[in-house]
Amino acid sequence: MNCNRLYLGRVLAVLGLCVSLVRCTPSADQASADVNLDSLLIDAIRKTEELKFETAHAELVELEILARERRDELKQIQALINMGILYLKYNEHDEALRYLFQSLELAQQYKREEILNTIYNNIGVVYSTNDATQQAINYYKIALAISEKQGNRHRIALNMLNLGTEMHKLGDDRGALQNLHKAERLFREDRDTANVAVTVNNIGDIAYSAKNYDSALLRYRQAHEMSVGIRNQYYQAGYLLSLGRTFYHFGQYDSAADYVARSIEGFERMKDTENIIDSYRWLSKIYTVRGNMERALYFSNLTLAWKDTLSEEKTVKWTSEAQMKYEYGKMETAVELLQEEASRQRQFWIGVTLIGIVIGLLVISVLRTKYVNLQQRNVILQKEQEVDRLTLEKNRVERDQLERDMIATERLNALEQERLRQELTFKDRELASKALHLVNKNETFASIHKLLATIELKDNPTAKSQLDKAKKIIRGNDNSDQEWEAFKLHFQEVHPQFFHQLQEAYPDLSANDLRLSAYLLIDLNSKEIAQIFNISPESVRKKKQRLREKLNLEKEEDIKTLLSRYKKTERV
């Protein structure tokens, strides 16, 4: 799941609103003016969230001009920050960084430390969006240090969440988990369920990338349940896709297909084309493994269709962004000219005529330049459209060939997995035979020992001595520990990773718990296990109940099903 991309969007929204809530104490004669600036800032933020670029841009330009005229330092900084966020939402990352660094210079110049955390964090977001991971980490660390100095718990948690997510991208999972667990604890203490769910989901992503699917599934379930509890539909689609991917790795293809299909509904509501493509790709993969090639081909075709839609969207968006950048570049130039004209009018009334002439010449020049640029851009667009058409045709041919290769490979993998499953079944039968041999041996020795104990030889001391020797021989052959070690060696040849993975997933398991798990895995019943342990069947049932509690199993869940996951993972 591309949950990191979704989360960055949420962080931008939160931090943009946080900027609007920072206040400076106004003087009495500026109170009404400040209220007007606050309203203008809040409205610009709302327009940014609604992706109304033109209106938001105009309001932020007006806010920056008014704040500078009224010498409202904080509002001037806030205008620049939100202008950077606006350009980031439209993928103009260079412009976004330019405005954010301008806001940083002003904040340092005016010594407005209360706003530095927001600036550094958003700079980190821009670098993260461009996969400049190390730079993003550096700025998140600076933001975190400021939050800790100010004692702002909520921002500490947000900074740790960003930092942990980025460290995972760099491969530092240990450091990532440390930050994410701290962020989770702070969010839980503040009862911020939405951010708890995001943090828990990101911890699940780390477990998933390490192929620790049991732990990942537990985290994804927690995140999804929390989002449902607070009716937060923003992330539910991503959590559902994560659950579907994880169930796929457990071989539970019905559950996997159900969760992935439900995720598509949420992504379509959010118009998230990239994740829709990813979801259809997973559905094709699931039905391919299940052998339903008709459904697999259907979802594969949907994947290709949505990829074409994404390509068209990017082309339209690129054209729109280029046009907006050009138009608003003109607007900024015009605003600067108007500011210069106003300044000259206040200082030199005689310069009005000269300024008018200059403006007329500039307008003629701009119009002429615009006409030439439009001509050139039309030629370039026509050539690029032809290149895009040829590229799409080539990609379709390559995708068809890749799809055929993928289907053939997955068929071979399915045959190989079936052979491995048959081999495991045969070896499990051998293990069960060895264990049953041990049960029969112990039963035989126990029966002989009981029989000898019933014989009374009061008048024959010699025969009594011989019977005592026989009992001693029987006790000497009761070497259950040695038998267990021999059985354990054979078991580890068949399932080399079973004990290691089970102990790693559940560190509280004792040696006897692991031994009992092995016997349960090869389908020994309570009576047979009781003979091996030399205890009563009731004691075996108690041992099984304690083992279920340590494995966190619900009443209706089968212990053999869970243990079988650790038998399968080392072979698949």
Coordinates of C-alpha atoms in Angstrom, one line a residue:
M1 CA 0.0 0.0 0.0
N2 CA 1.1 3.4 -0.8
C3 CA 0.1 4.6 2.6
N4 CA 3.0 7.0 3.1
R5 CA 1.8 9.1 0.2
L6 CA -1.7 9.3 1.8
Y7 CA -0.3 10.2 5.1
L8 CA 1.8 13.0 3.7
G9 CA -1.4 14.6 2.4
R10 CA -2.8 14.4 5.9
V11 CA 0.2 16.0 7.5
L12 CA 0.1 18.9 5.1
A13 CA -3.5 19.6 6.0
V14 CA -2.9 19.4 9.7
L15 CA 0.2 21.6 9.7
G16 CA -1.4 24.1 7.4
L17 CA -4.3 24.5 9.8
C18 CA -1.9 24.7 12.7
V19 CA -0.3 27.7 11.1
S20 CA -3.6 29.5 11.0
L21 CA -4.1 28.9 14.7
V22 CA -0.9 30.5 15.9
R23 CA -1.7 34.0 17.2
C24 CA 0.2 37.1 18.2
T25 CA -1.3 39.5 20.6
P26 CA -2.7 42.5 18.6
S27 CA -2.8 46.0 19.8
A28 CA -6.2 47.7 20.2
D29 CA -6.0 49.8 17.0
Q30 CA -5.1 46.7 14.9
A31 CA -7.7 44.3 16.3
S32 CA -10.2 44.5 13.4
A33 CA -7.4 44.4 10.8
D34 CA -6.0 41.2 12.4
V35 CA -9.4 39.5 12.4
N36 CA -9.6 40.3 8.7
L37 CA -6.2 38.7 8.1
D38 CA -7.1 35.6 10.1
S39 CA -10.3 35.1 8.0
L40 CA -8.3 35.6 4.8
L41 CA -5.7 33.0 5.9
I42 CA -8.3 30.4 7.0
D43 CA -10.2 30.8 3.7
A44 CA -7.0 30.4 1.7
I45 CA -6.2 27.2 3.6
R46 CA -9.7 25.9 2.9
K47 CA -9.4 26.7 -0.8
T48 CA -6.0 24.9 -0.8
E49 CA -7.7 21.8 0.7
E50 CA -10.4 22.0 -2.0
L51 CA -7.7 22.3 -4.7
K52 CA -8.9 25.7 -5.9
F53 CA -5.5 26.9 -6.9
E54 CA -6.4 30.2 -8.5
T55 CA -8.5 31.5 -5.5
A56 CA -6.1 30.2 -2.9
H57 CA -3.1 31.7 -4.7
A58 CA -4.8 35.1 -5.0
E59 CA -5.8 35.2 -1.4
L60 CA -2.3 34.2 -0.2
V61 CA -0.7 37.0 -2.4
E62 CA -3.2 39.5 -0.9
L63 CA -2.5 38.3 2.6
E64 CA 1.3 38.6 2.2
I65 CA 0.9 42.2 0.8
L66 CA -1.4 43.3 3.6
A67 CA 0.7 41.6 6.3
R68 CA 3.8 43.4 5.0
E69 CA 2.0 46.8 4.9
R70 CA 0.6 46.3 8.4
R71 CA 4.0 44.9 9.7
D72 CA 2.3 41.8 10.9
E73 CA 5.3 39.5 10.9
L74 CA 3.5 36.3 11.9
K75 CA 0.9 36.6 9.1
Q76 CA 3.5 37.3 6.6
I77 CA 5.4 34.1 7.5
Q78 CA 2.1 32.1 7.5
A79 CA 1.3 33.4 4.0
L80 CA 4.6 32.2 2.7
I81 CA 4.3 28.7 4.4
N82 CA 0.9 28.1 3.0
M83 CA 2.0 29.3 -0.4
G84 CA 4.7 26.6 -0.2
I85 CA 2.0 24.0 0.8
L86 CA -0.2 25.1 -2.1
Y87 CA 2.6 24.6 -4.7
L88 CA 3.5 21.2 -3.1
K89 CA -0.1 20.0 -3.6
Y90 CA 0.4 20.9 -7.3
N91 CA 3.7 19.1 -7.5
E92 CA 5.7 22.3 -8.0
H93 CA 8.3 21.3 -5.5
D94 CA 11.0 23.9 -6.5
E95 CA 8.5 26.7 -5.9
A96 CA 7.3 25.0 -2.7
L97 CA 10.8 24.9 -1.3
R98 CA 11.5 28.5 -2.4
Y99 CA 8.5 29.8 -0.4
L100 CA 9.3 27.6 2.6
F101 CA 12.9 28.8 2.8
Q102 CA 11.7 32.4 2.5
S103 CA 9.4 31.8 5.5
L104 CA 12.3 30.2 7.4
E105 CA 14.5 33.3 6.7
L106 CA 11.8 35.6 8.0
A107 CA 11.1 33.5 11.0
Q108 CA 14.8 33.5 12.0
Q109 CA 15.0 37.3 11.2
Y110 CA 12.0 38.1 13.3
K111 CA 12.9 35.5 16.0
R112 CA 9.5 33.8 15.7
E113 CA 10.5 30.4 17.3
E114 CA 6.9 29.3 17.7
I115 CA 6.6 28.8 13.9
L116 CA 9.9 27.1 13.2
N117 CA 8.6 23.6 13.9
T118 CA 6.0 23.9 11.2
I119 CA 8.5 25.2 8.7
Y120 CA 11.1 22.6 9.2
N121 CA 8.5 19.8 9.2
N122 CA 7.0 20.9 5.9
I123 CA 10.5 21.3 4.3
G124 CA 11.0 17.7 5.4
V125 CA 7.7 16.7 3.7
V126 CA 8.8 18.3 0.4
Y127 CA 12.1 16.3 0.4
S128 CA 10.3 13.1 1.4
T129 CA 7.9 13.5 -1.5
N130 CA 10.9 13.7 -3.8
D131 CA 12.5 10.6 -2.2
A132 CA 15.3 12.7 -0.8
T133 CA 15.2 10.6 2.3
Q134 CA 18.3 11.7 4.2
Q135 CA 17.5 15.4 3.8
A136 CA 13.9 14.7 5.0
I137 CA 15.2 12.9 8.1
N138 CA 17.6 15.9 8.8
Y139 CA 14.7 18.4 8.8
Y140 CA 12.4 16.1 10.8
K141 CA 15.1 15.8 13.5
I142 CA 15.4 19.6 13.7
A143 CA 11.6 19.9 14.0
L144 CA 11.5 17.2 16.7
A145 CA 14.2 19.0 18.7
I146 CA 12.2 22.2 18.6
S147 CA 9.0 20.4 19.7
E148 CA 10.8 18.7 22.6
K149 CA 12.3 22.1 23.6
Q150 CA 8.8 23.6 23.6
G151 CA 7.2 20.6 25.3
N152 CA 4.5 20.3 22.6
R153 CA 3.4 16.7 22.9
H154 CA 1.2 16.6 19.8
R155 CA 3.9 18.0 17.5
I156 CA 6.5 15.7 19.1
A157 CA 4.3 12.7 18.2
L158 CA 3.8 14.0 14.6
N159 CA 7.5 14.6 14.1
M160 CA 8.3 11.1 15.5
L161 CA 5.7 9.6 13.1
N162 CA 7.2 11.4 10.1
L163 CA 10.8 10.6 11.3
G164 CA 10.0 6.9 11.9
T165 CA 8.2 6.5 8.5
E166 CA 11.2 8.1 6.7
M167 CA 13.8 6.0 8.6
H168 CA 12.0 2.9 7.4
K169 CA 12.4 4.1 3.8
L170 CA 16.2 4.4 4.5
G171 CA 16.3 0.8 5.9
D172 CA 16.8 1.7 9.5
D173 CA 13.8 -0.4 10.9
R174 CA 15.2 -0.4 14.4
G175 CA 15.3 3.4 14.7
A176 CA 12.0 3.6 12.8
L177 CA 10.2 1.4 15.3
Q178 CA 11.6 3.3 18.2
N179 CA 10.1 6.5 16.9
L180 CA 6.8 5.0 15.8
H181 CA 6.3 3.3 19.2
K182 CA 6.9 6.5 21.0
A183 CA 4.5 8.4 18.7
E184 CA 1.9 5.7 19.2
R185 CA 2.2 6.0 23.0
L186 CA 1.8 9.8 22.9
F187 CA -1.2 9.6 20.5
R188 CA -2.9 7.1 22.7
E189 CA -2.4 9.2 25.8
D190 CA -3.9 12.2 23.9
R191 CA -6.7 9.8 22.6
D192 CA -5.9 10.8 19.0
T193 CA -7.3 7.7 17.5
A194 CA -6.9 8.8 13.9
N195 CA -3.1 9.2 14.3
V196 CA -2.8 6.1 16.4
A197 CA -4.3 4.2 13.5
V198 CA -1.8 5.7 11.0
T199 CA 1.1 4.9 13.4
V200 CA 0.0 1.3 14.0
N201 CA -0.4 0.8 10.2
N202 CA 3.1 2.1 9.5
I203 CA 4.4 -0.3 12.2
G204 CA 2.6 -3.0 10.3
D205 CA 4.3 -1.9 7.1
I206 CA 7.7 -2.5 8.7
A207 CA 6.6 -6.0 9.8
Y208 CA 5.2 -6.7 6.3
S209 CA 8.5 -5.7 4.6
A210 CA 10.3 -8.1 7.0
K211 CA 7.9 -10.9 5.9
N212 CA 6.6 -11.1 9.5
Y213 CA 3.1 -11.4 8.3
D214 CA 1.4 -12.5 11.6
S215 CA 2.6 -9.3 13.3
A216 CA 1.7 -7.2 10.2
L217 CA -1.8 -8.7 10.1
L218 CA -2.3 -7.9 13.8
R219 CA -1.3 -4.2 13.3
Y220 CA -3.4 -3.8 10.1
R221 CA -6.5 -5.2 11.9
Q222 CA -6.0 -2.7 14.7
A223 CA -5.6 0.2 12.4
H224 CA -8.7 -0.8 10.4
E225 CA -10.8 -1.3 13.5
M226 CA -9.8 2.1 14.9
S227 CA -10.7 3.8 11.6
V228 CA -14.1 2.1 11.6
G229 CA -14.7 3.1 15.2
I230 CA -14.2 6.8 14.6
R231 CA -15.8 6.6 11.1
N232 CA -12.6 7.9 9.5
Q233 CA -13.0 6.9 5.8
Y234 CA -9.8 8.7 4.7
Y235 CA -7.5 5.7 5.4
Q236 CA -9.9 2.8 5.4
A237 CA -9.2 1.9 1.8
G238 CA -5.5 1.7 2.4
Y239 CA -5.9 -0.4 5.5
L240 CA -8.2 -2.8 3.6
L241 CA -5.6 -3.2 0.8
S242 CA -2.9 -4.0 3.4
L243 CA -5.2 -6.7 5.0
G244 CA -5.8 -8.2 1.5
R245 CA -2.1 -8.3 0.7
T246 CA -1.3 -10.0 4.0
F247 CA -4.0 -12.6 3.7
Y248 CA -2.6 -13.4 0.3
H249 CA 0.7 -14.4 1.8
F250 CA -1.2 -16.7 4.3
G251 CA -2.9 -18.5 1.3
Q252 CA -6.3 -17.3 2.4
Y253 CA -7.3 -16.1 -1.0
D254 CA -11.1 -15.6 -0.4
S255 CA -10.4 -13.1 2.4
A256 CA -7.6 -11.5 0.4
A257 CA -9.9 -10.9 -2.6
D258 CA -12.7 -9.6 -0.4
Y259 CA -10.5 -7.0 1.4
V260 CA -8.9 -5.8 -1.9
A261 CA -12.3 -5.5 -3.6
R262 CA -13.6 -3.4 -0.7
S263 CA -10.5 -1.2 -0.9
I264 CA -11.2 -0.3 -4.5
E265 CA -14.5 1.4 -3.4
G266 CA -12.7 3.7 -1.1
F267 CA -10.0 4.6 -3.6
E268 CA -12.6 5.4 -6.2
R269 CA -14.3 7.8 -3.8
M270 CA -10.9 9.5 -3.2
K271 CA -10.2 9.4 -7.0
D272 CA -6.8 7.7 -6.1
T273 CA -6.0 6.2 -9.5
E274 CA -2.6 4.9 -8.5
N275 CA -3.9 2.8 -5.6
I276 CA -6.9 1.6 -7.8
I277 CA -4.3 0.3 -10.3
D278 CA -2.4 -1.5 -7.4
S279 CA -5.6 -3.0 -6.1
Y280 CA -6.7 -4.5 -9.5
R281 CA -3.2 -5.8 -9.9
W282 CA -3.5 -7.7 -6.6
L283 CA -6.9 -9.1 -7.6
S284 CA -5.4 -10.4 -10.8
K285 CA -2.5 -12.0 -8.9
I286 CA -4.9 -13.6 -6.3
Y287 CA -7.2 -15.1 -9.0
T288 CA -4.1 -16.3 -11.0
V289 CA -2.9 -18.3 -7.9
R290 CA -6.4 -19.7 -7.4
G291 CA -6.4 -20.9 -11.0
N292 CA -9.3 -18.8 -12.1
M293 CA -7.6 -17.4 -15.2
E294 CA -10.8 -15.8 -16.6
R295 CA -11.2 -13.5 -13.5
A296 CA -7.4 -13.0 -13.4
L297 CA -7.4 -11.8 -17.0
Y298 CA -10.4 -9.6 -16.4
F299 CA -8.7 -7.8 -13.5
S300 CA -5.4 -7.6 -15.5
N301 CA -7.3 -5.8 -18.3
L302 CA -8.8 -3.4 -15.7
T303 CA -5.3 -2.7 -14.5
L304 CA -4.1 -1.8 -18.0
A305 CA -7.2 0.4 -18.6
W306 CA -6.7 2.3 -15.3
K307 CA -3.0 2.8 -16.2
D308 CA -4.1 4.4 -19.5
T309 CA -6.5 6.6 -17.5
L310 CA -3.6 7.6 -15.2
S311 CA -1.4 8.5 -18.1
E312 CA -4.2 10.7 -19.6
E313 CA -4.7 12.3 -16.2
K314 CA -1.0 13.1 -15.8
T315 CA -0.9 14.6 -19.4
V316 CA -4.0 16.8 -18.6
K317 CA -2.5 17.8 -15.2
W318 CA 0.9 18.6 -16.7
T319 CA -0.8 20.9 -19.3
S320 CA -3.0 22.6 -16.6
E321 CA 0.0 23.1 -14.3
A322 CA 2.1 24.5 -17.0
Q323 CA -0.7 27.0 -18.0
M324 CA -1.3 27.9 -14.3
K325 CA 2.4 28.4 -13.7
Y326 CA 2.7 30.7 -16.7
E327 CA -0.4 32.7 -15.8
Y328 CA 0.5 33.1 -12.1
G329 CA 4.0 34.0 -13.0
K330 CA 2.5 36.9 -14.9
M331 CA 0.3 37.8 -12.0
E332 CA 3.2 37.9 -9.6
T333 CA 5.1 40.2 -12.1
A334 CA 2.1 42.5 -12.4
V335 CA 1.8 42.7 -8.5
E336 CA 5.4 43.7 -8.2
L337 CA 5.0 46.3 -10.9
L338 CA 1.9 47.7 -9.1
Q339 CA 3.9 47.9 -5.8
E340 CA 6.7 49.8 -7.5
E341 CA 4.2 52.2 -9.1
A342 CA 2.5 52.9 -5.8
S343 CA 5.8 53.6 -4.1
R344 CA 6.8 56.0 -6.9
Q345 CA 3.5 57.8 -6.7
R346 CA 4.0 58.4 -2.9
Q347 CA 7.5 59.7 -3.4
F348 CA 7.6 61.3 -6.9
W349 CA 4.3 62.6 -8.3
I350 CA 6.0 63.6 -11.5
G351 CA 7.0 60.0 -12.3
V352 CA 3.4 59.0 -13.0
T353 CA 3.6 59.7 -16.7
L354 CA 6.9 57.8 -17.0
I355 CA 5.6 54.8 -15.1
G356 CA 2.5 54.7 -17.4
I357 CA 4.7 54.6 -20.5
V358 CA 6.9 51.9 -18.9
I359 CA 3.8 49.8 -18.0
G360 CA 2.4 50.2 -21.6
L361 CA 5.7 49.0 -23.1
L362 CA 5.9 46.1 -20.7
V363 CA 2.3 45.0 -21.5
I364 CA 3.0 45.1 -25.2
S365 CA 6.2 43.0 -24.6
V366 CA 4.4 40.5 -22.4
L367 CA 1.6 40.1 -24.9
R368 CA 4.1 39.6 -27.7
T369 CA 6.0 37.1 -25.6
K370 CA 2.8 35.3 -24.7
Y371 CA 1.9 35.0 -28.4
V372 CA 5.3 33.6 -29.3
N373 CA 5.3 31.2 -26.4
L374 CA 1.8 29.9 -27.2
Q375 CA 2.9 29.2 -30.8
Q376 CA 6.0 27.3 -29.6
R377 CA 4.1 25.4 -26.9
N378 CA 1.5 24.2 -29.4
V379 CA 4.2 22.8 -31.6
I380 CA 5.9 21.1 -28.6
L381 CA 2.6 19.7 -27.4
Q382 CA 1.8 18.1 -30.8
K383 CA 5.2 16.5 -30.9
E384 CA 4.9 15.2 -27.3
Q385 CA 1.4 13.8 -28.0
E386 CA 2.8 11.8 -31.0
V387 CA 5.7 10.5 -28.8
D388 CA 3.2 9.6 -26.0
R389 CA 1.1 7.7 -28.5
L390 CA 4.0 5.7 -29.8
T391 CA 5.2 5.1 -26.3
L392 CA 1.8 3.8 -25.2
E393 CA 1.6 1.5 -28.1
K394 CA 5.1 0.1 -27.3
N395 CA 4.1 -0.3 -23.6
R396 CA 1.0 -2.2 -24.6
V397 CA 3.0 -4.8 -26.5
E398 CA 5.5 -5.1 -23.7
R399 CA 2.8 -5.5 -21.1
D400 CA 1.1 -8.2 -23.1
Q401 CA 4.3 -10.2 -23.3
L402 CA 5.1 -9.6 -19.6
E403 CA 1.6 -10.8 -18.7
R404 CA 2.0 -14.0 -20.6
D405 CA 5.4 -14.6 -19.0
M406 CA 4.0 -13.9 -15.6
I407 CA 1.1 -16.4 -16.1
A408 CA 3.6 -19.1 -17.2
T409 CA 5.9 -18.4 -14.3
E410 CA 3.1 -18.5 -11.7
R411 CA 1.8 -21.8 -13.1
L412 CA 5.3 -23.3 -12.7
N413 CA 5.4 -21.9 -9.1
A414 CA 2.0 -23.5 -8.3
L415 CA 3.3 -26.9 -9.5
E416 CA 6.4 -26.6 -7.5
Q417 CA 4.5 -25.5 -4.4
E418 CA 2.2 -28.6 -4.8
R419 CA 5.2 -30.8 -4.9
L420 CA 6.7 -29.2 -1.8
R421 CA 3.4 -29.6 0.0
Q422 CA 3.3 -33.3 -0.8
E423 CA 6.9 -33.8 0.3
L424 CA 6.1 -32.0 3.6
T425 CA 3.0 -34.2 4.1
F426 CA 5.1 -37.4 3.6
K427 CA 7.7 -36.2 6.1
D428 CA 5.1 -35.2 8.6
R429 CA 3.8 -38.8 8.4
E430 CA 7.3 -40.0 9.2
L431 CA 7.4 -37.7 12.2
A432 CA 4.0 -39.0 13.4
S433 CA 5.2 -42.6 13.0
K434 CA 8.3 -41.9 15.1
A435 CA 6.2 -40.2 17.8
L436 CA 3.7 -43.0 17.8
H437 CA 6.5 -45.5 18.1
L438 CA 7.6 -43.6 21.2
V439 CA 4.1 -43.7 22.6
N440 CA 3.8 -47.5 22.0
K441 CA 7.2 -48.1 23.6
N442 CA 6.3 -46.1 26.7
E443 CA 3.0 -47.9 26.9
T444 CA 4.7 -51.3 26.7
F445 CA 7.3 -50.4 29.4
A446 CA 4.5 -49.1 31.6
S447 CA 2.4 -52.2 31.2
I448 CA 5.4 -54.5 32.0
H449 CA 6.3 -52.4 35.0
K450 CA 2.7 -52.6 36.4
L451 CA 2.7 -56.4 35.8
L452 CA 6.0 -57.0 37.6
A453 CA 4.8 -54.8 40.5
T454 CA 1.8 -57.2 41.0
I455 CA 4.0 -60.3 41.4
E456 CA 4.7 -61.2 45.1
L457 CA 7.7 -63.4 45.7
K458 CA 7.9 -63.7 49.5
D459 CA 9.5 -67.2 49.5
N460 CA 11.9 -66.8 46.6
P461 CA 14.5 -64.1 47.3
T462 CA 16.5 -65.0 44.1
A463 CA 13.5 -64.4 41.8
K464 CA 12.7 -61.1 43.6
S465 CA 16.3 -59.9 42.9
Q466 CA 15.8 -60.8 39.2
L467 CA 12.5 -58.9 39.1
D468 CA 14.2 -55.8 40.6
K469 CA 16.8 -56.0 37.9
A470 CA 14.1 -56.2 35.3
K471 CA 12.4 -53.1 36.7
K472 CA 15.7 -51.3 36.7
I473 CA 16.2 -52.1 33.1
I474 CA 12.7 -50.8 32.3
R475 CA 13.4 -47.5 34.1
G476 CA 16.8 -47.3 32.3
N477 CA 15.0 -47.5 29.0
D478 CA 12.5 -44.7 30.0
N479 CA 14.8 -42.1 28.4
S480 CA 12.1 -39.7 27.2
D481 CA 14.5 -36.7 27.1
Q482 CA 16.9 -38.6 24.7
E483 CA 13.9 -39.7 22.6
W484 CA 12.7 -36.1 22.4
E485 CA 16.1 -34.9 21.3
A486 CA 16.2 -37.5 18.5
F487 CA 12.7 -36.6 17.5
K488 CA 13.5 -32.9 17.6
L489 CA 16.5 -33.4 15.2
H490 CA 14.3 -35.2 12.8
F491 CA 11.6 -32.6 13.1
Q492 CA 14.0 -29.7 12.4
E493 CA 15.2 -31.5 9.2
V494 CA 11.6 -31.4 8.0
H495 CA 10.6 -27.9 9.3
P496 CA 13.9 -26.1 9.8
Q497 CA 12.4 -22.7 10.7
F498 CA 9.4 -23.8 12.7
F499 CA 10.8 -23.4 16.2
H500 CA 12.7 -20.2 15.3
Q501 CA 9.8 -18.4 13.7
L502 CA 7.3 -19.5 16.4
Q503 CA 9.7 -18.3 19.2
E504 CA 10.3 -15.0 17.4
A505 CA 6.6 -14.3 17.0
Y506 CA 5.8 -15.4 20.6
P507 CA 8.9 -14.9 22.8
D508 CA 7.0 -16.1 26.0
L509 CA 6.8 -19.7 24.8
S510 CA 8.8 -22.2 27.0
A511 CA 10.7 -25.3 25.8
N512 CA 7.7 -27.5 26.8
D513 CA 5.4 -25.2 24.9
L514 CA 7.5 -25.6 21.7
R515 CA 7.6 -29.4 22.3
L516 CA 3.8 -29.5 22.6
S517 CA 3.4 -27.3 19.5
A518 CA 5.5 -29.8 17.5
Y519 CA 3.3 -32.8 18.6
L520 CA 0.1 -30.9 17.8
L521 CA 1.5 -29.9 14.4
I522 CA 1.8 -33.7 13.4
D523 CA -1.8 -34.4 14.7
L524 CA -1.0 -36.4 17.8
N525 CA -4.1 -36.6 20.1
S526 CA -4.2 -35.9 23.9
K527 CA -3.8 -39.5 24.9
E528 CA -0.7 -40.0 22.7
I529 CA 0.9 -36.8 24.0
A530 CA 0.1 -37.8 27.6
Q531 CA 2.0 -41.1 27.0
I532 CA 5.0 -39.2 25.7
F533 CA 5.1 -36.7 28.6
N534 CA 4.2 -39.5 31.1
I535 CA 1.2 -37.4 32.4
S536 CA -2.6 -37.7 32.3
P537 CA -4.7 -36.6 29.3
E538 CA -6.3 -34.0 31.6
S539 CA -2.9 -32.5 32.2
V540 CA -2.3 -32.4 28.4
R541 CA -5.6 -30.5 27.9
K542 CA -4.5 -27.9 30.5
K543 CA -1.1 -27.6 28.7
K544 CA -3.0 -27.0 25.4
Q545 CA -5.2 -24.3 27.1
R546 CA -2.2 -22.5 28.5
L547 CA -0.5 -22.6 25.0
R548 CA -3.7 -21.2 23.4
E549 CA -3.6 -18.3 25.8
K550 CA 0.1 -17.6 25.1
L551 CA -0.7 -17.6 21.3
N552 CA -3.6 -15.1 21.9
L553 CA -6.1 -17.4 20.2
E554 CA -9.9 -16.7 20.3
K555 CA -12.2 -19.5 21.4
E556 CA -13.3 -20.3 17.9
E557 CA -9.8 -20.2 16.3
D558 CA -8.0 -23.5 15.6
I559 CA -4.5 -23.9 17.1
K560 CA -3.4 -26.2 14.3
T561 CA -4.3 -23.6 11.7
L562 CA -2.0 -21.0 13.4
L563 CA 0.9 -23.5 13.8
S564 CA 0.6 -24.5 10.2
R565 CA 1.5 -21.0 9.1
Y566 CA 5.0 -21.4 10.5
K567 CA 5.3 -24.8 8.8
K568 CA 4.5 -23.2 5.4
T569 CA 6.5 -20.0 5.4
E570 CA 9.9 -21.6 5.1
R571 CA 8.9 -23.5 2.0
V572 CA 6.7 -21.1 0.0

